[in-house]
CSV table of C-alpha atoms in Angstrom, one decimal:
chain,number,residue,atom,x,y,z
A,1,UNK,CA,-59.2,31.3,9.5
A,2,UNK,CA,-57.0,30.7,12.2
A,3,UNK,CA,-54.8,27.6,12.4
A,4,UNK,CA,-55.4,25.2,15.1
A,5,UNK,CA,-52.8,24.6,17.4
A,6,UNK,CA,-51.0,20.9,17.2
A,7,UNK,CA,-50.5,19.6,21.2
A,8,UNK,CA,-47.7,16.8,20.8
A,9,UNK,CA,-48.8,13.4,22.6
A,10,UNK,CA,-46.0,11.9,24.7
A,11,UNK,CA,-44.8,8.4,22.9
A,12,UNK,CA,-45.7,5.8,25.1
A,13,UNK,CA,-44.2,2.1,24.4
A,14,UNK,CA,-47.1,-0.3,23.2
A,15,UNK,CA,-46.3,-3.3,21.1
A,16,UNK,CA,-42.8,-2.8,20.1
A,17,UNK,CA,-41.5,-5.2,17.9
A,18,UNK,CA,-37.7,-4.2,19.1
A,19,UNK,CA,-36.8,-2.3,22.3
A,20,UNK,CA,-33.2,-1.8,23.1
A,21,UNK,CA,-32.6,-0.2,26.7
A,22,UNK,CA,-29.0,-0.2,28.4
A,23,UNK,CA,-26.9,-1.1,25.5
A,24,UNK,CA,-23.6,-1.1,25.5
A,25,UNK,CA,-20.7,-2.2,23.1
A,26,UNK,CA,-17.0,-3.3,23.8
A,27,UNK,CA,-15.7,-4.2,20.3
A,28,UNK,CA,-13.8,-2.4,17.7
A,29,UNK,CA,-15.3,0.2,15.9
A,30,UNK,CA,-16.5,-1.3,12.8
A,31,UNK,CA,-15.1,0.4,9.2
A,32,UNK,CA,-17.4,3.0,8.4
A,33,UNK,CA,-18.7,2.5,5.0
A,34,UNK,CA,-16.1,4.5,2.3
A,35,UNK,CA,-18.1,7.8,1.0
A,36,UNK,CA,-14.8,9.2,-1.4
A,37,UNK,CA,-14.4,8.3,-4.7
A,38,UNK,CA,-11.7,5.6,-5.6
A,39,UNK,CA,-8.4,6.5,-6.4
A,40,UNK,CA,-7.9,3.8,-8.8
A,41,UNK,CA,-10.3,1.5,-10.1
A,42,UNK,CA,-9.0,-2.3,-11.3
A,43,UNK,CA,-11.8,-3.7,-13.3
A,44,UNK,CA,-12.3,-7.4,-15.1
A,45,UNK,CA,-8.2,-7.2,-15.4
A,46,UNK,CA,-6.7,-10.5,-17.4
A,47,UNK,CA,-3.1,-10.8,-18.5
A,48,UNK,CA,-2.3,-13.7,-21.0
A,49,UNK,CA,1.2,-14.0,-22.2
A,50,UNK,CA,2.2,-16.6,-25.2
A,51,UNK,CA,3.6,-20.1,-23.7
A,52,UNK,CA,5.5,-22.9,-25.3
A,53,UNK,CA,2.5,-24.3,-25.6
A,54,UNK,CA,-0.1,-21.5,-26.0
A,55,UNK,CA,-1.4,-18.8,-24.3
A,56,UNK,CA,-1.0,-18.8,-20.4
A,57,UNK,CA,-3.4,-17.0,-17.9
A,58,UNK,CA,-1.6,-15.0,-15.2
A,59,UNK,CA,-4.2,-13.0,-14.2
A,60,UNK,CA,-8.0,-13.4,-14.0
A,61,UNK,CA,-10.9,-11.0,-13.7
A,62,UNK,CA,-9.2,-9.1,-11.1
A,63,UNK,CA,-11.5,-6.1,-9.6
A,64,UNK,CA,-11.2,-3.7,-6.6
A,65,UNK,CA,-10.7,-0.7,-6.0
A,66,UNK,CA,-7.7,1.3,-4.0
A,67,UNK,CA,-8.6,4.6,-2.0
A,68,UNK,CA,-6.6,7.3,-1.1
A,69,UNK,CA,-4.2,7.1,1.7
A,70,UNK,CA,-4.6,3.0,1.7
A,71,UNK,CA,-1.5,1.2,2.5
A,72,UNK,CA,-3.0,-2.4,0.3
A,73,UNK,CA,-0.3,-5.3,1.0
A,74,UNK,CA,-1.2,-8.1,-1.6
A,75,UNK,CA,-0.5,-11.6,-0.5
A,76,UNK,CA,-0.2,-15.3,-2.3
A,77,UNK,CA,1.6,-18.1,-3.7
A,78,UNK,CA,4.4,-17.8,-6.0
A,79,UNK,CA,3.3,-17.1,-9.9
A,80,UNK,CA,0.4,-16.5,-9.5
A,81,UNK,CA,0.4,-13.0,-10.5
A,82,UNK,CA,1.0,-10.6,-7.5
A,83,UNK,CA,4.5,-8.7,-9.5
A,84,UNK,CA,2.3,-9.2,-12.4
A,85,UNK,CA,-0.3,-6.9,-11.5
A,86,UNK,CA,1.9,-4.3,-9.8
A,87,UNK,CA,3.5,-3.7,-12.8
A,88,UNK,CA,0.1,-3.5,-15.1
A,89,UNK,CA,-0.5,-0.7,-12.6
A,90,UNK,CA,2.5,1.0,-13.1
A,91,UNK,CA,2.4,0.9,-16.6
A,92,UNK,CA,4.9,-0.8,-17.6
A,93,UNK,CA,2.6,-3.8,-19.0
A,94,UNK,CA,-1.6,-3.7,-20.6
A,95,UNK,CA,-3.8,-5.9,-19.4
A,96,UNK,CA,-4.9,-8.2,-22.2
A,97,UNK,CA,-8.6,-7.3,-20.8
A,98,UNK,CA,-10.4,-5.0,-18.4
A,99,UNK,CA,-8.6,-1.3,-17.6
A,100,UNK,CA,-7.4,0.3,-14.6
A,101,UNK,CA,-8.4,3.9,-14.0
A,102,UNK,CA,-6.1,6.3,-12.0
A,103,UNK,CA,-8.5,8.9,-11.0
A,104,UNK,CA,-11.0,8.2,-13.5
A,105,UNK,CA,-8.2,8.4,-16.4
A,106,UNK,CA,-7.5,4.8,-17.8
A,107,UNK,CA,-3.5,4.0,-17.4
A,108,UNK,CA,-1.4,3.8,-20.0
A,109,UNK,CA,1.7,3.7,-20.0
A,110,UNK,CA,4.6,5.2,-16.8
A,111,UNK,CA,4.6,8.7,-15.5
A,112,UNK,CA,5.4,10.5,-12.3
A,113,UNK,CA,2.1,10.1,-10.4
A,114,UNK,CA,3.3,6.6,-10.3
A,115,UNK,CA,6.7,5.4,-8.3
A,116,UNK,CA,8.1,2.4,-8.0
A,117,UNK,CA,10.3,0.5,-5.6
A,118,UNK,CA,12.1,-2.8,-6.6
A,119,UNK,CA,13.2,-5.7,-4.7
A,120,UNK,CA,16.6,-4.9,-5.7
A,121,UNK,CA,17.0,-0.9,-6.2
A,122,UNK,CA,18.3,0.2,-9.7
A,123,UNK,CA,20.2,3.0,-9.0
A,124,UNK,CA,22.8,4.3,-10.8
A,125,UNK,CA,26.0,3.4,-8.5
A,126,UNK,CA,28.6,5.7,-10.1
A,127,UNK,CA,26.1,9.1,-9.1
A,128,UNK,CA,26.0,10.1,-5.3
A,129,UNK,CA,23.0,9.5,-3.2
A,130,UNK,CA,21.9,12.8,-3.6
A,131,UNK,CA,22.1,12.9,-7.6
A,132,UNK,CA,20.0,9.9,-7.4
A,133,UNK,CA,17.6,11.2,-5.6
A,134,UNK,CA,17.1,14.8,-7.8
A,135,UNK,CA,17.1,12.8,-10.8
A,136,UNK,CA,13.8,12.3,-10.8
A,137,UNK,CA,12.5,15.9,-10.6
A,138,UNK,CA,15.9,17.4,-12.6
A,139,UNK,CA,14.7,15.3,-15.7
A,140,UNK,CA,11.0,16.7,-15.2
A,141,UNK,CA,12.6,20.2,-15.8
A,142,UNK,CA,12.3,21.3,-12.4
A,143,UNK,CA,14.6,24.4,-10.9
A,144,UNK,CA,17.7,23.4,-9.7
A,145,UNK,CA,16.8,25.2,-6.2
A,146,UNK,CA,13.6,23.2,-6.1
A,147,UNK,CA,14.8,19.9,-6.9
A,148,UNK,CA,17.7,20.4,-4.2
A,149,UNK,CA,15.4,21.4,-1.7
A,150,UNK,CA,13.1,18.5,-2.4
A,151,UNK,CA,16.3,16.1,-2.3
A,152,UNK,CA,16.9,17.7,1.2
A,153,UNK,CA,13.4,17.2,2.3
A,154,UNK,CA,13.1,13.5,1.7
A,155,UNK,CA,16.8,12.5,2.2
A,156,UNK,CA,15.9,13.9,5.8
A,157,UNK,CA,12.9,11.3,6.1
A,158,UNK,CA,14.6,8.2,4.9
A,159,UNK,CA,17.4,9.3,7.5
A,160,UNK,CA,20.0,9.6,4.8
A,161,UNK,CA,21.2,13.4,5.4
A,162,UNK,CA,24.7,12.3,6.5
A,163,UNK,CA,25.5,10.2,3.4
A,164,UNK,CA,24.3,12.5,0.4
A,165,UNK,CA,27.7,12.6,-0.7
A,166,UNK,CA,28.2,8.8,-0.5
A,167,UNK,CA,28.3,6.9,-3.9
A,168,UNK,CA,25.8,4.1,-3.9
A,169,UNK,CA,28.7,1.5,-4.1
A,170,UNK,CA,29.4,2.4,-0.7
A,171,UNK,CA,25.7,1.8,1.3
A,172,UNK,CA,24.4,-1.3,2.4
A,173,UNK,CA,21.6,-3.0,1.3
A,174,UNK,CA,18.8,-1.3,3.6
A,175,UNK,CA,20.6,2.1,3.0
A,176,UNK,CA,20.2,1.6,-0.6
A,177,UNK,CA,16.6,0.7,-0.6
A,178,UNK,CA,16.0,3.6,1.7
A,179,UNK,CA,17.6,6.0,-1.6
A,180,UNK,CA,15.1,3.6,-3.8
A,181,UNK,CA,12.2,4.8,-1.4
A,182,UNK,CA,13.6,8.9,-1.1
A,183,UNK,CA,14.0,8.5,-5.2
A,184,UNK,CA,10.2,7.1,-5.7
A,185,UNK,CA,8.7,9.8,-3.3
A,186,UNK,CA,10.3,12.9,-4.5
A,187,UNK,CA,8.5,13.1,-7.7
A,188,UNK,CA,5.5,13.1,-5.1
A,189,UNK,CA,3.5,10.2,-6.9
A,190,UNK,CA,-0.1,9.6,-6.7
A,191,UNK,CA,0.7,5.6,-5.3
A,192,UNK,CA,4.2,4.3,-4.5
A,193,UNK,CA,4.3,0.4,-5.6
A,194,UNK,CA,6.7,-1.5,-3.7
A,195,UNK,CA,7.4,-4.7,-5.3
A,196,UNK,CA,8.7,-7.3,-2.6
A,197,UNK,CA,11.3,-4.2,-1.6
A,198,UNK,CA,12.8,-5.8,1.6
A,199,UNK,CA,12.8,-9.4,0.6
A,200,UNK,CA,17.1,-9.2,0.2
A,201,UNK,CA,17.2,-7.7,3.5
A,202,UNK,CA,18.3,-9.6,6.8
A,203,UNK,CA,16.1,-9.2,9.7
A,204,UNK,CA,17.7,-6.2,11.7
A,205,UNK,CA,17.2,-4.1,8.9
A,206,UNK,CA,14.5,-5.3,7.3
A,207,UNK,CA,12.3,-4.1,10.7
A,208,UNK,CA,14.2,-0.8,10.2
A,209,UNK,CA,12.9,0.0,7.0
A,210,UNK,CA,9.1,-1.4,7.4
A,211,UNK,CA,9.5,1.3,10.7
A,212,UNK,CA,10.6,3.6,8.0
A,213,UNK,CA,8.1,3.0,5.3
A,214,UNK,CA,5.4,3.1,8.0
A,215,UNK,CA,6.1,6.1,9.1
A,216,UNK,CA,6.2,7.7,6.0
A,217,UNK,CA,3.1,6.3,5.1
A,218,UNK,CA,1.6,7.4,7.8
A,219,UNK,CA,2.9,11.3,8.3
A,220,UNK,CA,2.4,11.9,4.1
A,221,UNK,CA,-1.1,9.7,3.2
A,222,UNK,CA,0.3,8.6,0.2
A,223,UNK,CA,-1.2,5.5,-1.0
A,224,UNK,CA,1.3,2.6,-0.7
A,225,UNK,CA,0.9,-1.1,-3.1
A,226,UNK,CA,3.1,-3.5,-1.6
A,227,UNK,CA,3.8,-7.1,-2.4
A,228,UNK,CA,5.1,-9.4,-0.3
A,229,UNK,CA,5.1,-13.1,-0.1
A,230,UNK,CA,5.7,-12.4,4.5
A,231,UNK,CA,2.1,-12.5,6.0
A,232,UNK,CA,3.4,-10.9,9.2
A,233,UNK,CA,5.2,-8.0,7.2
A,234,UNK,CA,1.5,-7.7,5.9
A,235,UNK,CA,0.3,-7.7,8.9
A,236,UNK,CA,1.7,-5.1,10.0
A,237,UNK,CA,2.4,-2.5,7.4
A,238,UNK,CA,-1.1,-2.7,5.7
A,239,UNK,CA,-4.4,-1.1,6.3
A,240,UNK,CA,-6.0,-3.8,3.8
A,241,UNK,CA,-4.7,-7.1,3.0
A,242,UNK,CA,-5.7,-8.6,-0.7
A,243,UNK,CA,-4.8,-12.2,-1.3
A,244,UNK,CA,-4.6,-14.3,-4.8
A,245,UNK,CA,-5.0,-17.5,-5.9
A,246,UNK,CA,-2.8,-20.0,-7.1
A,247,UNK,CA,-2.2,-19.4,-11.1
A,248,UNK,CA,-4.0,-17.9,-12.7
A,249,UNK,CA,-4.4,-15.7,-10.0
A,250,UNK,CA,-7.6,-14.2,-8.7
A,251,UNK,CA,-9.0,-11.9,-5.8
A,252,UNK,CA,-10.2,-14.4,-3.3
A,253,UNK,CA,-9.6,-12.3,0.1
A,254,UNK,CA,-9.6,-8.3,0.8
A,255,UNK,CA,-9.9,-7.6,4.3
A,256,UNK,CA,-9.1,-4.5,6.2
A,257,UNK,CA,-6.6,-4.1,9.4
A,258,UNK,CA,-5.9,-2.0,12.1
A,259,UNK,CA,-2.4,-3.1,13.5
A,260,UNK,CA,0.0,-0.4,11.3
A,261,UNK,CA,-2.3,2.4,12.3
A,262,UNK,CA,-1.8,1.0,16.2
A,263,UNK,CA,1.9,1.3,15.6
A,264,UNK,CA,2.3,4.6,14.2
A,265,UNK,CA,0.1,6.4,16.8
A,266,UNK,CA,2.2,4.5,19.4
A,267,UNK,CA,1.0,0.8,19.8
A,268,UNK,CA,2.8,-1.4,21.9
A,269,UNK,CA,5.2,-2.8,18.6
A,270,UNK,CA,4.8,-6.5,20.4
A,271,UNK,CA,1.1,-6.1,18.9
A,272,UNK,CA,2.1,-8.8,17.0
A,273,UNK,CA,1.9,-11.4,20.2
A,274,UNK,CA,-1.7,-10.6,20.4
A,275,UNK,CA,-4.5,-12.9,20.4
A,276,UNK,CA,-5.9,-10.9,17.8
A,277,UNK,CA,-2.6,-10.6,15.3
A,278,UNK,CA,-2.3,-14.7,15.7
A,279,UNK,CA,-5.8,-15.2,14.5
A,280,UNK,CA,-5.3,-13.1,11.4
A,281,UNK,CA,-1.7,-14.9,10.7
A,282,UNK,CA,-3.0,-18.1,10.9
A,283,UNK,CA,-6.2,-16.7,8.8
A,284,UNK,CA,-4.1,-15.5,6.3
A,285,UNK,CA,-1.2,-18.8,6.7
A,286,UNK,CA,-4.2,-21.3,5.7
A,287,UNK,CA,-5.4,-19.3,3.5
A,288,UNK,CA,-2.6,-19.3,1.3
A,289,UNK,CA,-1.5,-22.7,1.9
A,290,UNK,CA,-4.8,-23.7,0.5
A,291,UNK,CA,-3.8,-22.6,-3.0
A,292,UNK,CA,-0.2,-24.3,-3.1
């Protein structure tokens, strides 16, 4: 039995309930909608520590969830939690409730995969810049040869070549934060955390090093938490801007940004005189105003 041939009928409009002819779009490129897996998961986190007067609340069911290559700036009023929760993350603290997963593995405790930069770097000032920076890997048990080399490597990115054989004593303030940043990234951690790192700085070289830090985030991919109490340095160092409350704090604004990626592929740097920068500032400005 032979099959009978199916002759296609042109479509012919009748009745649509939506037709769209001519369309064209002129705004940015919406965020496509994440398909990876998280990189580290933050779920129902509290932190309670003991008070003159009972327990006190820093944190409260904080949830989200960080991706690989993010650079997530986290913004609020002071105490209510931000240095808190960076150092939950790094280990150095438990949550009294909820977990926090680097890839899939709850944390507990410091290792490598995690690095950390301080406000104020502690380095140890009687070793050279270049023994601070292979301390890290020497103590790991790595080959002299390999640890070297690696010390080369990122002394080279943090523009510090020149000075290896300086003592720490001897740098200034942005040149020892830029040893605190070669230090954290040579053990080649999962996430650098950067807790308020330029805060001490003066202006100059405070723009310096967010150039630096920018570009490092941007040629490597590693995933960068940074706290920071200046919405503009936010602004524009962060893919994705998280805010807390007032204490206890709270999640209560995670949006993503485009102005660091901009930058680093050759923006015009005075991106922040934009219509578009000034309406996030003052976004960002109320919104944290609001919880004082």
């Amino acid at each position: 039995m032979s099959k009978k041939k199916h002759n296609p009928v042109p479509y012919e409009s009748a009745n649509e309930l939506v037709a769209v002819e001519g369309l064209h779009y002129h705004g940015k490129e919406p965020f496509p909608e994440r398909q990876e897996k998280e990189q580290i998961s933050i779920e129902s986190v509290d932190l309670s520590y003991k008070g003159l007067d009972g327990p006190v609340k820093a944190l409260e069911d904080i949830t989200f969830n960080i991706y690989r290559g993010e650079f997530i700036c986290v913004l609020g009023p002071s105490g209510c939690g931000k240095s808190t929760l960076l150092k939950i993350i790094a280990g150095f603290i438990p949550p009294t409730a909820g977990e926090i997963k680097l890839d899939g593995e709850i944390i507990e405790g410091t290792d490598w995969h995690r690095g950390v930069v301080f406000q104020h770097p502690p380095l140890y000032d009687w070793f050279s810049v270049r023994s601070n920076v292979e301390f890290g890997p020497k103590m790991r048990g790595l080959p002299k040869e390999e640890y070297t080399k690696l010390a080369d490597e990122y002394l080279k990115k943090v523009g510090l070549t020149e000075f290896a054989d300086k003592k720490i004593y001897e740098l200034s303030g942005g040149m020892k934060q830029r040893v605190s940043i070669a230090r954290a990234l040579v053990n080649n951690p999962e996430i650098l955390l950067m807790d308020e790192p330029f805060g001490a700085l003066d202006a100059l070289t405070r723009e310096t090093v967010q150039d630096l830090t920018r570009k490092i985030w941007w040629e490597t991919g590693k995933t960068i938490f940074f706290i920071t109490h200046d919405v503009e340095e936010a602004l524009l160092l962060g893919s994705r801007v998280i805010v807390l409350s007032k204490h206890p704090g709270r999640v209560i604004e995670d949006i993503s940004i485009d102005f660091s990626r901009q930058i680093a592929e050759g923006a015009d740097t005075n991106i922040k005189f934009t219509e578009e920068f000034y309406s996030y500032r003052e976004k960002l400005l109320k919104l944290i105003n609001s919880q004082r």
